[in-house]
Structures are given as C-alpha cells and as structure tokens.
Short mmCIF file of C-alpha atoms in Angstrom, two decimals:
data_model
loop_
_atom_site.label_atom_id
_atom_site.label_comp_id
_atom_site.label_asym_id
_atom_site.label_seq_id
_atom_site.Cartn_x
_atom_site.Cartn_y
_atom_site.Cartn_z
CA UNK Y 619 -5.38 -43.78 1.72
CA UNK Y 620 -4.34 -40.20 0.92
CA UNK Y 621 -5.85 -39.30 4.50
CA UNK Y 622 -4.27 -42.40 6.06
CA UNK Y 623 -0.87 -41.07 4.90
CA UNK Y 624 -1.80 -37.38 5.99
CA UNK Y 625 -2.45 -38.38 9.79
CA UNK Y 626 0.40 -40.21 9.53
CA UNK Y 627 2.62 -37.23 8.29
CA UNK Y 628 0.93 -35.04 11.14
CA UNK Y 629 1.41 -37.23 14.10
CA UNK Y 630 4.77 -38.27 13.05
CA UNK Y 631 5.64 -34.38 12.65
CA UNK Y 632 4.11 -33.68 15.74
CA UNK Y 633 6.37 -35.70 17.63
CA UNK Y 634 9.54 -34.01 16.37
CA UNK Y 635 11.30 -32.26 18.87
CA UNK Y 636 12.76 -29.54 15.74
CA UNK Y 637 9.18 -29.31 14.90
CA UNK Y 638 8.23 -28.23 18.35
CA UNK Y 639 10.73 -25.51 18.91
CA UNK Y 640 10.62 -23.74 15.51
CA UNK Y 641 6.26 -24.05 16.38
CA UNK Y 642 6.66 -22.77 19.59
CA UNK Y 643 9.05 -19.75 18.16
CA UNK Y 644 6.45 -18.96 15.62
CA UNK Y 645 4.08 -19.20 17.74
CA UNK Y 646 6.04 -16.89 20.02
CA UNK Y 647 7.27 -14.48 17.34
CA UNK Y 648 3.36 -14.33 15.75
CA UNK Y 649 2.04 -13.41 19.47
CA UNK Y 650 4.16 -10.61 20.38
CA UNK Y 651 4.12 -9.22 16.56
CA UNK Y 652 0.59 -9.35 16.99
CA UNK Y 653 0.35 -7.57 20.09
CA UNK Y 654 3.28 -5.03 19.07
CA UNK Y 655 0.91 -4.46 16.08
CA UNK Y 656 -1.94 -3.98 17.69
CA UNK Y 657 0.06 -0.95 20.05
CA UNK Y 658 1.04 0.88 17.67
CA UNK Y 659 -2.25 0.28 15.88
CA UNK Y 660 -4.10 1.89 18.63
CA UNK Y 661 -1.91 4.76 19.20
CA UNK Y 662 -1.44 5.69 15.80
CA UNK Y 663 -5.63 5.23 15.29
CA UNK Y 664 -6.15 7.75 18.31
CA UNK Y 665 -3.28 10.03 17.07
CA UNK Y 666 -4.96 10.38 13.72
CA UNK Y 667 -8.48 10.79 15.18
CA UNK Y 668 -7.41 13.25 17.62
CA UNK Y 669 -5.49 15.23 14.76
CA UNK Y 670 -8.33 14.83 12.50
CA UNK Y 671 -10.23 17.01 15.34
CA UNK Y 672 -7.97 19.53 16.12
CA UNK Y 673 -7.14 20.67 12.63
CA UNK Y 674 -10.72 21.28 12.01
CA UNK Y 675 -11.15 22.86 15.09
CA UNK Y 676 -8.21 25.22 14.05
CA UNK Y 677 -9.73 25.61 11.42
CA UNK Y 678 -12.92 26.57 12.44
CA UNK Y 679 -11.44 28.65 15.62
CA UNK Y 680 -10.05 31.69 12.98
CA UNK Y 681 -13.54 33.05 13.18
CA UNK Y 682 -14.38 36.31 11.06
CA UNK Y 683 -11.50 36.33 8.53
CA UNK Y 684 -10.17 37.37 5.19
CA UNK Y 685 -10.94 34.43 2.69
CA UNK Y 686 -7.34 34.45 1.26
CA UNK Y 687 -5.58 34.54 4.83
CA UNK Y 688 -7.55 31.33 5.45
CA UNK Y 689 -6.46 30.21 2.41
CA UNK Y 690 -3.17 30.50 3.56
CA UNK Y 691 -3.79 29.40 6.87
CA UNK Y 692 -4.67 25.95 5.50
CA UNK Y 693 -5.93 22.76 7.06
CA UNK Y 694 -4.80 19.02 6.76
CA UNK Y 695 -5.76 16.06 5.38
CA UNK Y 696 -5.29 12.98 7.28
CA UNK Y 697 -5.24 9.31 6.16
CA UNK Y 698 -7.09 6.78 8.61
CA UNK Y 699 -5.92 4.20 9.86
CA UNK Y 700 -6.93 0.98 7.65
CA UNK Y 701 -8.11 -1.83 9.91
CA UNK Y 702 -6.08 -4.64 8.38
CA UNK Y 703 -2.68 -2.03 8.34
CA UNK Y 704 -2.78 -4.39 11.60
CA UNK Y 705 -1.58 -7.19 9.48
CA UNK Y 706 -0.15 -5.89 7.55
CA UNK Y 707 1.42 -1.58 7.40
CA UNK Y 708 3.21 -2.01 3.96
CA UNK Y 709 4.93 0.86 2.77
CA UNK Y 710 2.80 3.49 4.98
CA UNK Y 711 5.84 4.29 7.18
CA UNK Y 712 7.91 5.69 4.00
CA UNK Y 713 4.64 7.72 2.24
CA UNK Y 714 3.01 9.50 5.37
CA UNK Y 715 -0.11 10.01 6.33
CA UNK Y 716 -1.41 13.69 6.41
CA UNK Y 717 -1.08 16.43 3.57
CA UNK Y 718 -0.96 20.63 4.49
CA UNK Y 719 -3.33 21.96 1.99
CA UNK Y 720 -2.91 25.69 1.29
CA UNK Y 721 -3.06 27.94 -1.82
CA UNK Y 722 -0.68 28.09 -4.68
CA UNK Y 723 0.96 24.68 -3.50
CA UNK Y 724 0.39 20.86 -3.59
CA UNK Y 725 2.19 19.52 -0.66
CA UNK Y 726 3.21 15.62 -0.57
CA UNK Y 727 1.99 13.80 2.64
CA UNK Y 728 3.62 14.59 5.69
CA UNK Y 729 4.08 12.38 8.97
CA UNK Y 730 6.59 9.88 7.40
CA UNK Y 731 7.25 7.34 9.90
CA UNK Y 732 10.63 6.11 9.14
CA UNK Y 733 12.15 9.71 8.86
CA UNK Y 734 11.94 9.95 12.64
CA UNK Y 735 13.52 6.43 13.27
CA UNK Y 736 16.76 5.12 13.72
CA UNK Y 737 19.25 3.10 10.70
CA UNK Y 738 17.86 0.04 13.05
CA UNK Y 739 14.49 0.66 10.91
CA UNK Y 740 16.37 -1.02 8.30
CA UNK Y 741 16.32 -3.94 9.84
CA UNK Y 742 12.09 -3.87 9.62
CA UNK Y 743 9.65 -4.41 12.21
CA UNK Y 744 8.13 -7.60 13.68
CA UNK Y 745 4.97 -7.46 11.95
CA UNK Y 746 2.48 -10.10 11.08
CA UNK Y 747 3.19 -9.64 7.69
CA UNK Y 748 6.66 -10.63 8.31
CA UNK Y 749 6.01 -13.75 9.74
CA UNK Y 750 3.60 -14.47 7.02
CA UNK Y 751 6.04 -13.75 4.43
CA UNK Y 752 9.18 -14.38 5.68
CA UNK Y 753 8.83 -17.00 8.58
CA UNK Y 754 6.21 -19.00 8.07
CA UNK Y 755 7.80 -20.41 4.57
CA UNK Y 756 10.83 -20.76 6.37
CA UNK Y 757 8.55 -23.12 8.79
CA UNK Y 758 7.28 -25.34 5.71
CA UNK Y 759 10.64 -26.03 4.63
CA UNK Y 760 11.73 -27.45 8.00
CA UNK Y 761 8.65 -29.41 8.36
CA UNK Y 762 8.69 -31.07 5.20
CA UNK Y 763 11.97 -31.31 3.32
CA UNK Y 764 12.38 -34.81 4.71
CA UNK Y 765 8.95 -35.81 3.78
CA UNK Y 766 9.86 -38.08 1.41
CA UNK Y 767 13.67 -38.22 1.39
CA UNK Y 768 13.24 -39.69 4.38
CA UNK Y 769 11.27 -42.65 3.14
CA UNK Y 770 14.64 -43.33 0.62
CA UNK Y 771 16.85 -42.74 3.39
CA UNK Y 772 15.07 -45.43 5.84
CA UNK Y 773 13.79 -47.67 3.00
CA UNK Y 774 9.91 -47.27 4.00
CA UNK Y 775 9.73 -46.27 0.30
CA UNK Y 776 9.73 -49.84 -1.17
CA UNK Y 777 7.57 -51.24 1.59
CA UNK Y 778 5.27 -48.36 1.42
CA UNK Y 779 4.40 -48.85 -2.14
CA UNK Y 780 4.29 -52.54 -2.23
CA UNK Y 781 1.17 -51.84 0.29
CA UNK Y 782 -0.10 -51.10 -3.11
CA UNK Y 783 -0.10 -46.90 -2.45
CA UNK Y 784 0.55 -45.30 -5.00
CA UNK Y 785 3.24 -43.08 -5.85
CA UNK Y 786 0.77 -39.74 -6.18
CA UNK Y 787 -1.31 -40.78 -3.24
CA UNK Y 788 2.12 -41.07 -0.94
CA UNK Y 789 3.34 -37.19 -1.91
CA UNK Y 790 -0.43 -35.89 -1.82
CA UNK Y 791 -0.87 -37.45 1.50
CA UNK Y 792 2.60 -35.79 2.46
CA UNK Y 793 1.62 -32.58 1.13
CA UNK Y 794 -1.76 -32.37 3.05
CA UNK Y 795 0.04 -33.87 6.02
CA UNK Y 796 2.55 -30.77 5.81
CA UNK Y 797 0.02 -28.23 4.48
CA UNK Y 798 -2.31 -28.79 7.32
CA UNK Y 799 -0.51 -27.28 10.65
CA UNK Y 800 0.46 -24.50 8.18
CA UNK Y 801 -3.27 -23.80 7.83
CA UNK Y 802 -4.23 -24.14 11.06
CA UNK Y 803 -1.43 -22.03 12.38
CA UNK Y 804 -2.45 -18.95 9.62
CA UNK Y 805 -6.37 -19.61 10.15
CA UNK Y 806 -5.21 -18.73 13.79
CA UNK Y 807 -3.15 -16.10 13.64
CA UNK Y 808 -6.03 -13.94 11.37
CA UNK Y 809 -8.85 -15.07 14.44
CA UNK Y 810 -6.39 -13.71 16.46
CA UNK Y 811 -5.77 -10.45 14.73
CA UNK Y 812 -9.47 -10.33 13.99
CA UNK Y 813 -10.15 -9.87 17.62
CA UNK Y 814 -7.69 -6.57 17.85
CA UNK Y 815 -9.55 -5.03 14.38
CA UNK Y 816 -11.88 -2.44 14.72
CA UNK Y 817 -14.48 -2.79 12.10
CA UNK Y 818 -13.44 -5.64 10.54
CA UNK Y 819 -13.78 -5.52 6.74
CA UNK Y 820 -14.34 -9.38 6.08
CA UNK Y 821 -14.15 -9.80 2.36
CA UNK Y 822 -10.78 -7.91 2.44
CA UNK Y 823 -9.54 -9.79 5.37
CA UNK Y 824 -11.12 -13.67 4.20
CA UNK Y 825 -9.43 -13.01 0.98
CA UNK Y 826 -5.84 -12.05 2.34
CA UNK Y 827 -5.96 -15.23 4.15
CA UNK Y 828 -7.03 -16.97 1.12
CA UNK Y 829 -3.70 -15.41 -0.42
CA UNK Y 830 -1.41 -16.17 2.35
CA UNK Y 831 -2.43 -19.59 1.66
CA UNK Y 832 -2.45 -19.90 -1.13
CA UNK Y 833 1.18 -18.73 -1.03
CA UNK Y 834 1.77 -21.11 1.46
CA UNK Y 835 0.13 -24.15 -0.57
CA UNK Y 836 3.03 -23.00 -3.21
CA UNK Y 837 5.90 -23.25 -1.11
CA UNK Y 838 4.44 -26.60 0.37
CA UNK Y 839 4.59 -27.80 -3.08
CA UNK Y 840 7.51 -26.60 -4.08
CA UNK Y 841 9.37 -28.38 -0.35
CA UNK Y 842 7.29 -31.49 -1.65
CA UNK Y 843 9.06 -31.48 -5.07
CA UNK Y 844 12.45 -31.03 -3.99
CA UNK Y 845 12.35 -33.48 -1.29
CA UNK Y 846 10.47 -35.30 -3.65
CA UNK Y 847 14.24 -35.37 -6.14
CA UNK Y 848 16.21 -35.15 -3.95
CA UNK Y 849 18.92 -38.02 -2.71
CA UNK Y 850 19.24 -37.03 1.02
CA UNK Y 851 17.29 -34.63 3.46
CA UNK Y 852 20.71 -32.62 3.73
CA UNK Y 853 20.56 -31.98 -0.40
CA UNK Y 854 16.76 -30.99 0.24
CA UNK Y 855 17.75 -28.66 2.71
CA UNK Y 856 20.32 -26.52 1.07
CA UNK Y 857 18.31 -26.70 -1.98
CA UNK Y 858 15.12 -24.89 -0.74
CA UNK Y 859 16.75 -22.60 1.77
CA UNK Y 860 18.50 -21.38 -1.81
CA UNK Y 861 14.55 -21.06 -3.20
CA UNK Y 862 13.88 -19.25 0.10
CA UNK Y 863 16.82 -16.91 -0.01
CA UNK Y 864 16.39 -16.16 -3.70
CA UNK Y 865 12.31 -16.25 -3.72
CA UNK Y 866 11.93 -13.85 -1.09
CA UNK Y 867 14.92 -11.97 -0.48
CA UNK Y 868 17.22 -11.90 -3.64
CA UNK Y 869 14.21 -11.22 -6.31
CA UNK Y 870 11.99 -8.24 -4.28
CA UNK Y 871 15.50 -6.44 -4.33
CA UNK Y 872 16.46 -6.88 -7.59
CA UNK Y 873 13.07 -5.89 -9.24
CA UNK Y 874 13.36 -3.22 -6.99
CA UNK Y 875 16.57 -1.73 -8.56
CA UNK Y 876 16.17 -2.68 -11.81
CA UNK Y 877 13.12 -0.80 -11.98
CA UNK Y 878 14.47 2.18 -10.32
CA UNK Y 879 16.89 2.10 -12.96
CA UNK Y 880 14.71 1.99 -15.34
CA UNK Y 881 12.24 3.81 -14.40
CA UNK Y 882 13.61 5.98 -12.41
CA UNK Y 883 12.16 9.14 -10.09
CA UNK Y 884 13.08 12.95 -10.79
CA UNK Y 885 14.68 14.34 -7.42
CA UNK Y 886 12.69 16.35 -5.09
CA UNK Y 887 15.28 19.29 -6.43
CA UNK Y 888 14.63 18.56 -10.18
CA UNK Y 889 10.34 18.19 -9.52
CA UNK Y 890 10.11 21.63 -7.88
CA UNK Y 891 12.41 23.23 -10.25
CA UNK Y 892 10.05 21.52 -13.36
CA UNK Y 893 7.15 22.99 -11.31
CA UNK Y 894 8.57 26.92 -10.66
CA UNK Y 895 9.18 26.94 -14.55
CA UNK Y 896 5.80 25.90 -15.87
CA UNK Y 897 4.24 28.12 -13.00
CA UNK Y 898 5.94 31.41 -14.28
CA UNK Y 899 4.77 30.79 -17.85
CA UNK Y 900 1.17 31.16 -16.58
CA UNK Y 901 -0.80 33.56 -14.54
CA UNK Y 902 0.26 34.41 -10.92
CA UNK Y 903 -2.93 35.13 -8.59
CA UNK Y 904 -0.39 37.84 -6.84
CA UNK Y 905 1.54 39.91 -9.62
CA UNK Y 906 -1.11 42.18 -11.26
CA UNK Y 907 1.71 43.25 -13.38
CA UNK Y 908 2.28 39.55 -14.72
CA UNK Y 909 1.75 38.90 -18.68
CA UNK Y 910 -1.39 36.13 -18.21
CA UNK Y 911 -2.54 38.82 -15.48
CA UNK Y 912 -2.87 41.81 -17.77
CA UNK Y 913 -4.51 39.33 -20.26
CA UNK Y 914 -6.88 38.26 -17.98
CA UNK Y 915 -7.78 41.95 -17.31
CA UNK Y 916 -8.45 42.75 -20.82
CA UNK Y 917 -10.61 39.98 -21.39
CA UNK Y 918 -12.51 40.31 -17.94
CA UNK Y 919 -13.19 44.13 -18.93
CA UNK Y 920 -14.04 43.12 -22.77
CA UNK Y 921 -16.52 40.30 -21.50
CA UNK Y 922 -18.54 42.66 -18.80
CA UNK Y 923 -18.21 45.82 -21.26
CA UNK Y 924 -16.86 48.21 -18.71
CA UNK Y 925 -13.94 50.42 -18.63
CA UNK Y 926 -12.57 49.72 -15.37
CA UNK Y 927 -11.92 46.91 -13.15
CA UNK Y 928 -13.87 48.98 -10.21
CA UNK Y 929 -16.81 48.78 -12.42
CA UNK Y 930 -17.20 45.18 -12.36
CA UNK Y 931 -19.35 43.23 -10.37
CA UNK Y 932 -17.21 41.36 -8.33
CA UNK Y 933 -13.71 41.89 -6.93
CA UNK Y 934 -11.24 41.24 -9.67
CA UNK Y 935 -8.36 40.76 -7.29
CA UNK Y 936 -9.62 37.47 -5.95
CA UNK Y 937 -10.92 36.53 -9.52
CA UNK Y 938 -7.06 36.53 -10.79
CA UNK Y 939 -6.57 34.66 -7.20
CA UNK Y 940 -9.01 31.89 -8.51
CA UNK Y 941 -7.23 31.68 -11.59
CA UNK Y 942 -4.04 31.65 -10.46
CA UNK Y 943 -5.10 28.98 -8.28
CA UNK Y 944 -6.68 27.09 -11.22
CA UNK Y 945 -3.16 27.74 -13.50
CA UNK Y 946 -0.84 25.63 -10.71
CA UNK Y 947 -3.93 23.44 -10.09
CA UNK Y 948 -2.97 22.33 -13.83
CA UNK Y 949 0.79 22.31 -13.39
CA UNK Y 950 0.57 20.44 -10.31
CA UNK Y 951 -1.52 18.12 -11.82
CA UNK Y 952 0.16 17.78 -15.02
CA UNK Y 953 3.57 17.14 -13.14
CA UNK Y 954 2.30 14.61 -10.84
CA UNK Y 955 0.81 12.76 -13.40
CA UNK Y 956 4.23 12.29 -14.63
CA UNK Y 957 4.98 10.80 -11.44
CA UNK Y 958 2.10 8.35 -11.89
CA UNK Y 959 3.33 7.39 -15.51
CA UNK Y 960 6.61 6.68 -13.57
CA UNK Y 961 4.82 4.39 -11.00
CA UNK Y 962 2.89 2.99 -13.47
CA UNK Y 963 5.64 2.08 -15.59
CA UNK Y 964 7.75 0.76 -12.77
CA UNK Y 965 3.96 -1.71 -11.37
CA UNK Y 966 4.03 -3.16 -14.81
CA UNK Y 967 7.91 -4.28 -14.59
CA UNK Y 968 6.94 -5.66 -11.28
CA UNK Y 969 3.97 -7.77 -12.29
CA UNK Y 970 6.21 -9.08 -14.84
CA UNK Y 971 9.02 -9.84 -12.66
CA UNK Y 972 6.48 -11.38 -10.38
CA UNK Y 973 6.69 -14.56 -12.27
CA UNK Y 974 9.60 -15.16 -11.18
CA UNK Y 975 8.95 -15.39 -7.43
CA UNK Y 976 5.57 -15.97 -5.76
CA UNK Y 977 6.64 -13.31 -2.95
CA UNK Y 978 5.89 -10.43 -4.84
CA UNK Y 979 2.18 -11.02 -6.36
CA UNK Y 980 1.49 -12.22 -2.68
CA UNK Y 981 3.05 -8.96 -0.93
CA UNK Y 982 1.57 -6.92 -3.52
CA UNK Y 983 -1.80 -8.33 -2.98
CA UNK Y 984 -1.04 -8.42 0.99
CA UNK Y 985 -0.98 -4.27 0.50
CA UNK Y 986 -3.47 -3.73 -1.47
CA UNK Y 987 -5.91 -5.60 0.48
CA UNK Y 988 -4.79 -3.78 3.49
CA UNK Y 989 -5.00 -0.45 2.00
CA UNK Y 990 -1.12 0.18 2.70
CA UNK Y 991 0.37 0.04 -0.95
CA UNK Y 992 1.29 2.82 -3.41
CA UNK Y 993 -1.91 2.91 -5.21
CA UNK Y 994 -3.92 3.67 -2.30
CA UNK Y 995 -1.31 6.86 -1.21
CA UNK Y 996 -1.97 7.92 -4.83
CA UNK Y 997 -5.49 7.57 -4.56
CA UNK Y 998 -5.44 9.59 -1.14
CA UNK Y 999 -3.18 12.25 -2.63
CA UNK Y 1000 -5.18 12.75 -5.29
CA UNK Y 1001 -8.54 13.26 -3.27
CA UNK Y 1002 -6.69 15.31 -0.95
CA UNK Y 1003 -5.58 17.80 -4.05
CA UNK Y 1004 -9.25 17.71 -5.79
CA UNK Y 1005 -10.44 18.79 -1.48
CA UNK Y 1006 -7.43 21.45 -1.71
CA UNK Y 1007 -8.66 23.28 -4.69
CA UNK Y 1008 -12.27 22.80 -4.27
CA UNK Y 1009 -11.71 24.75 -0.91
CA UNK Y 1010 -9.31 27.75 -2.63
CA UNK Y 1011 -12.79 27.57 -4.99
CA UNK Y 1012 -15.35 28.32 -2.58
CA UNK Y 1013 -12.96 30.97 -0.59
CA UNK Y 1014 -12.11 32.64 -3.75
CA UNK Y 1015 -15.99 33.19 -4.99
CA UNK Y 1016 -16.57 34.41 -1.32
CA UNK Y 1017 -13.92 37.17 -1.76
CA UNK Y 1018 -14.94 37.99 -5.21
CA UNK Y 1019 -18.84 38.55 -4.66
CA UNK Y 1020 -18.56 40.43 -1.09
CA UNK Y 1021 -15.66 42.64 -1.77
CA UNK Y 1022 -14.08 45.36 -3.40
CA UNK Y 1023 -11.39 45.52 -5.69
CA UNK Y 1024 -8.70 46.48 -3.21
CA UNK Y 1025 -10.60 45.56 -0.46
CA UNK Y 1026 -7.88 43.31 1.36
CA UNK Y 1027 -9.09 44.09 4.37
CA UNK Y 1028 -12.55 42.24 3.74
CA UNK Y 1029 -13.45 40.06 6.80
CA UNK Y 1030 -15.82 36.89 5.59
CA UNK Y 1031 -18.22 35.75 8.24
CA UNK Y 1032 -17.05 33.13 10.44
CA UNK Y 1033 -19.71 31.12 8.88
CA UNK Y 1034 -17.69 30.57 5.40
CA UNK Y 1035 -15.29 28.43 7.14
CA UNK Y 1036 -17.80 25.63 7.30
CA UNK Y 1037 -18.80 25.90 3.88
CA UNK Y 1038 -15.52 24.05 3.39
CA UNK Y 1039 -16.15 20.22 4.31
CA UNK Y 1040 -14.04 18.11 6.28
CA UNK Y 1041 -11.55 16.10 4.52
CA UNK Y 1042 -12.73 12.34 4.69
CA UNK Y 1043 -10.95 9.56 2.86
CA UNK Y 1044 -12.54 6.91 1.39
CA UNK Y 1045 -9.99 4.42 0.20
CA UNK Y 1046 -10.99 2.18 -3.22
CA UNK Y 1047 -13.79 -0.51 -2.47
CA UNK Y 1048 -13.07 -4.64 -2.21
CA UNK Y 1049 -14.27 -5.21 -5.97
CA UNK Y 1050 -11.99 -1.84 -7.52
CA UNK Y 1051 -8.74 -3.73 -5.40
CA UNK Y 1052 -9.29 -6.83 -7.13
CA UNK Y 1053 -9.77 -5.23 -10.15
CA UNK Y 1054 -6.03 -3.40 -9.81
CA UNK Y 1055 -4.96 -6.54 -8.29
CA UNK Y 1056 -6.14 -9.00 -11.01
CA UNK Y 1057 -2.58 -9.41 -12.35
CA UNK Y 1058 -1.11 -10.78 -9.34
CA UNK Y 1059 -4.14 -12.73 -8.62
CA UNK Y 1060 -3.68 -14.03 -12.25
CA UNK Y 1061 0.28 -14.99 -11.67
CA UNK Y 1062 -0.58 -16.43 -7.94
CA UNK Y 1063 -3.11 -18.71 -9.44
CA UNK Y 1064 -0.19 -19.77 -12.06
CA UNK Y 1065 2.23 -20.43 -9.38
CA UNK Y 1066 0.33 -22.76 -7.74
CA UNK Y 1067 -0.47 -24.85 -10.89
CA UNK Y 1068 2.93 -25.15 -11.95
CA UNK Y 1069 3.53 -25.80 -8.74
CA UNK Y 1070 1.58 -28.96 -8.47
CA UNK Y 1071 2.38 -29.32 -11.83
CA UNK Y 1072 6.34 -30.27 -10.48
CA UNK Y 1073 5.03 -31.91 -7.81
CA UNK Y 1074 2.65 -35.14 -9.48
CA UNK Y 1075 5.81 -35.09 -12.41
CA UNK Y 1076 8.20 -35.58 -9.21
CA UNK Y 1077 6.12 -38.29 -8.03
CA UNK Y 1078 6.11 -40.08 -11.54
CA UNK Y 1079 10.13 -40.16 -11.09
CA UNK Y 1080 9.65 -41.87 -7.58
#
C-alpha cells in the first residue's frame, strides 16, 4: 500500500505544471553550475600544475649558489586541486592556495581568490554545492507542502482512509513519493559530476552523496510534517519557506558572528607585532652582536674546547643561521598554534550550534569531504612550514660543513638544490575525515530521527 500511495504521489507530481518548471530550472541551474565548475576546475588544475613546475624549475635554475641566498630566494608550496572541490570549492577562494617559503618567515598562503574579484563575489557562485544546499531544499518544499493538505482541502482524506490505509502508511507513501525525484535528481547530478572528476576518490564522493541525502531525507520530513499540521497548502507554504530562510540562511550567519565574537581573531597588525616581540627576545641568525648570539658563542667554544670561533670545525656563521632559524621556527609555531586554539574554539561552538539547523553539519561535512574546509588549509599550512624549515635545515648544515667562518662568498654545488624535495601535499585520508567529522555525522544522524520522529507523531494527529 505504502508503494501504491508512492506511485501515486509521483505520477500525480509529475503532471504538475509548477513541478515541471521549477525541475526544468534545476535541472537547468545544476547543468550550467556543473559545467561552470568543471571550467574553472580545469583551469585552476593546469594553473597549479604548471606553477608547481616552474617554481621548481626556478628553483633548480640558480645553479652554483650560496646556501643562504637560496634560502632567501625561496620556493612555493602549492595546494592541488582536490577532485571533488568540483562539487563542492568551500572556503578555498578566501584561504589561498600556495605559500612563499623563505628563511626567518612563515608566510600565510597566497593566491586568494576572492581578493582579485569584484563586491559581486558576495553574491557567491553557481556551484553545485549551492544547488545542493540552497536549491534543491527549496525544490522539496514546492513539491510536497501540499502532500497532504491537499487531501483535507479536497476531502480525499476521509475516503482515503476508509479504504482502510492507514494514517502512517498515507504520509510514508507521501514521503517516498516526494523523496524519490529528489534522489534521482542528486544520484544524477554526482554521475554527472563524476564524469568531469579526474581521479575520482569514491568513498569520499559515495559518502557526500549519502550526506546530501540524507539532508535531503530531513527536509522531506520536515515538508511532510508541516503539511502534515497544517490547515491549508498556503499555511504550509509560508511555514517552511520560514524553516528554509531560518535553516539555511538566518542560522550559518548567526553562528558565524557569534562565534567571531566570541572567539574572535587577532588582526594581521596585532599577529605580526606578537611575532616581532617574541622574535627579539631570542637569537637572531644575523646580529652576531645579539644577547642569545654571544651566548651561543660561548657555549659553541666551551663545547668544542677551542679559543676561537675560526678554530671550529664548521662555519659558525651559518650555525647561529640554523639557530636563528630554529628560534622563529618556535615563535612561529607557538603563535600559530594560538590561531588553531582560536579555530578550534570557534569548530566546537559550531558543532554545537549545528543542532539547531541541519545546514551546517551537512556543509561542514560537504567540505571536509571535498578537502575545501579550514582543517584541511591548516593541515596544508602546517606541512608546508615543517617543508620550510626542513629545507633552511639541510641549506644551513651545507654552509656550515663546507665553509669558513666569514666565508659569505661560499658557492654550494648546484647539486644541493635537489637535496631539497619538492613540496607535495597529501591532504588527511577518508577514515582521519570521518574521524574529525564524527560530530556532524553524529548530529546529521539526530536530525533525521527527530525528524521522522515529528513526522509518524503528525500522522497520529491526522
């Protein structure tokens, strides 16, 4: 009977003209964000390739140099391009995607996106994620907020159940009815995107459709309960475009600024100055005259047992380099682990406000499943620092065992250069995102209990 009543509720919404034009929009608005996507996909992959080869050929091209003016010289590290960023780009167009690494400095990622466009960024771009998020529930509602109001309006209702169907069999027909097309319409859109993916990652991309509908299966619900209580299809109407408006537009912005508030983020201004003072209290790789530098003489001299630094074995000049390097290694780390705390502290207030909508564990999954969230920048940023001082490590030692003290002039072989890898980025594997993820998974799952939860009590009050 359930599957009676769910034909019945797809060949009756079939036949609505509304049904047709808002399907054949979506279906519109989903091809050319698609294809849009997949564009800019493929220009930004190429771009990143292509400047993934020419800074280490720059690299490379220096040729016989001094170890410390390669230092300086510096190289970048770039971000790929995640397959399913396709989908869906989350918030890679405000982080960038490439970091200068050189000594004495930790630079943040370069190559933000949305610097370079125009205030009609702020209006976002047609993405698949959007329609997922934004459209697509907008799509349920008009499909099924007369689902059952209907049957009161036209008196079917009465009839209906004196067929003997019963009350939870007539809004579980309904709900597969509406669910259905919804499904369909996803399952195709991911096929579709599927095709334009390079190396597709299939656990990350089965399980962001399993999300989307999941999220969709909520909202389908949700239309199903209030049409379910409601008098008239107008009532429904107003009723869950309110859920819509507040679900996925009113709550994301509010959790946004409350956390800010909260939580908030030193200024660029205030993080550099917090930097410059904790890197004068410590040694300075090019002041031989500096406090921690004298100490570091002493102790150098006291440790080999000579009198002066020309008797050492090695060139003491790049050995206070290596230390200096090692000194802001620390207070660059140590201050952007504040910055962590900060992001931590503002994800937890998230996941909690993410009971209160089922947009934000879904969008939060959405990223982190296409490698386009916060965490993952962090994660890059971090392997790009640990590259950045492992290289200032092996040019250092270089300059200290073949040289001089004094000895700026020393050339290194052009060899040296490719003792320093390549930068490659390895982004955190299926099972460590669900892991992080867990949370949201944890409050999704809820969502769609309580969910059906309101919808079998609405069909008790039918």
């Amino acid at each position: 009977m359930v599957f009676h009543i769910a034909k019945k509720e797809i060949r009756e919404t079939a036949r609505s003209g509304q049904f047709k034009w808002m399907l054949a929009i979506v279906v519109l608005l989903c091809t050319v964000a698609v294809f849009i996507s997949q564009r800019n996909w493929e220009a930004k992959n190429i771009e990143r390739k292509q400047a993934t080869e020419n800074a280490r050929t720059l690299w490379l091209a220096q040729g016989a140099t001094n170890p410390h003016n390669a230092a300086h010289y510096g190289t970048f590290a770039f971000k790929p391009q995640f397959p399913l960023s396709l989908i869906d780009p989350g918030v890679e167009k405000y982080t960038g995607v490439s970091i200068f690494l050189e000594a004495h400095s930790r630079n943040e990622a370069d190559m933000v996106a949305a610097a370079d466009q125009t205030g009609l960024s702020r209006f976002g771009d047609l993405t698949p994620d959007f329609i997922l998020l934004f459209v697509i529930p907008l799509l349920i509602i008009v499909m099924g907020h007369r689902s059952v109001t209907r049957e009161k309006e036209g008196g079917m209702l009465r009839i209906i159940k004196s067929q003997g169907v019963s009350n939870w069999q007539l809004v579980f027909g309904k709900w597969i009815g509406n669910f259905m097309p919804i499904a369909v319409l996803t399952a195709i859109l991911f096929i579709i995107s599927a095709l334009f993916i390079e190396n597709v990652e299939w656990p990350f991309l089965i399980t962001m459709l399993l999300v989307y509908l999941a999220y969709f299966a909520i909202m389908n619900s949700l239309t199903l309960f209030i049409s379910t209580i409601s008098r008239s299809s107008g009532l429904a109407m107003v009723s869950l475009l309110t859920i819509w408006i507040v679900g996925c537009l009113a709550v994301p912005k509010i959790a946004s600024s409350y956390t800010n508030d909260i939580y908030p983020y030193p200024t660029r201004v205030e993080f550099e100055a917090s930097v410059a003072e904790d890197k004068s209290k410590g040694l300075d790789g090019h002041d031989p005259w500096n406090e921690a530098s004298k100490k570091l003489e002493e102790e150098t001299l006291k440790e080999y047992n000579v009198e002066k630094l020309e008797d050492l074995p090695f060139n003491f000049d790049a050995l206070r380099m290596q230390k200096g390097e090692e000194h802001e290694a620390a207070v660059y780390f140590k201050h952007n682990e504040r910055l962590k705390e900060i992001y931590e502290s503002q994800t937890k207030v998230y996941r909690k406000l993410a009971v209160l909508s089922p947009f934000l564990p879904t969008r939060f999954m959405s990223m982190a499943l296409a490698n386009t969230d916060y965490a993952t920048h962090w994660n890059f940023s971090d392997k790009a620092e640990k590259h950045r001082v492992e290289m200032q490590r092996i040019l250092n030692t270089n300059f200290a065992e073949n040289s001089k003290l004094g000895e700026w002039d020393y050339q290194a072989d052009a060899s040296l250069l490719n003792e320093v890898p390549d930068f490659a980025y390895e982004a955190p594997d299926f099972k460590q995102v669900l892991v992080a993820g867990q949370s949201n998974l944890l409050i999704l799952s809820l969502w769609l209990v309580l969910s059906f939860g309101l919808l079998f009590y609405s069909s008790t009050r039918l």
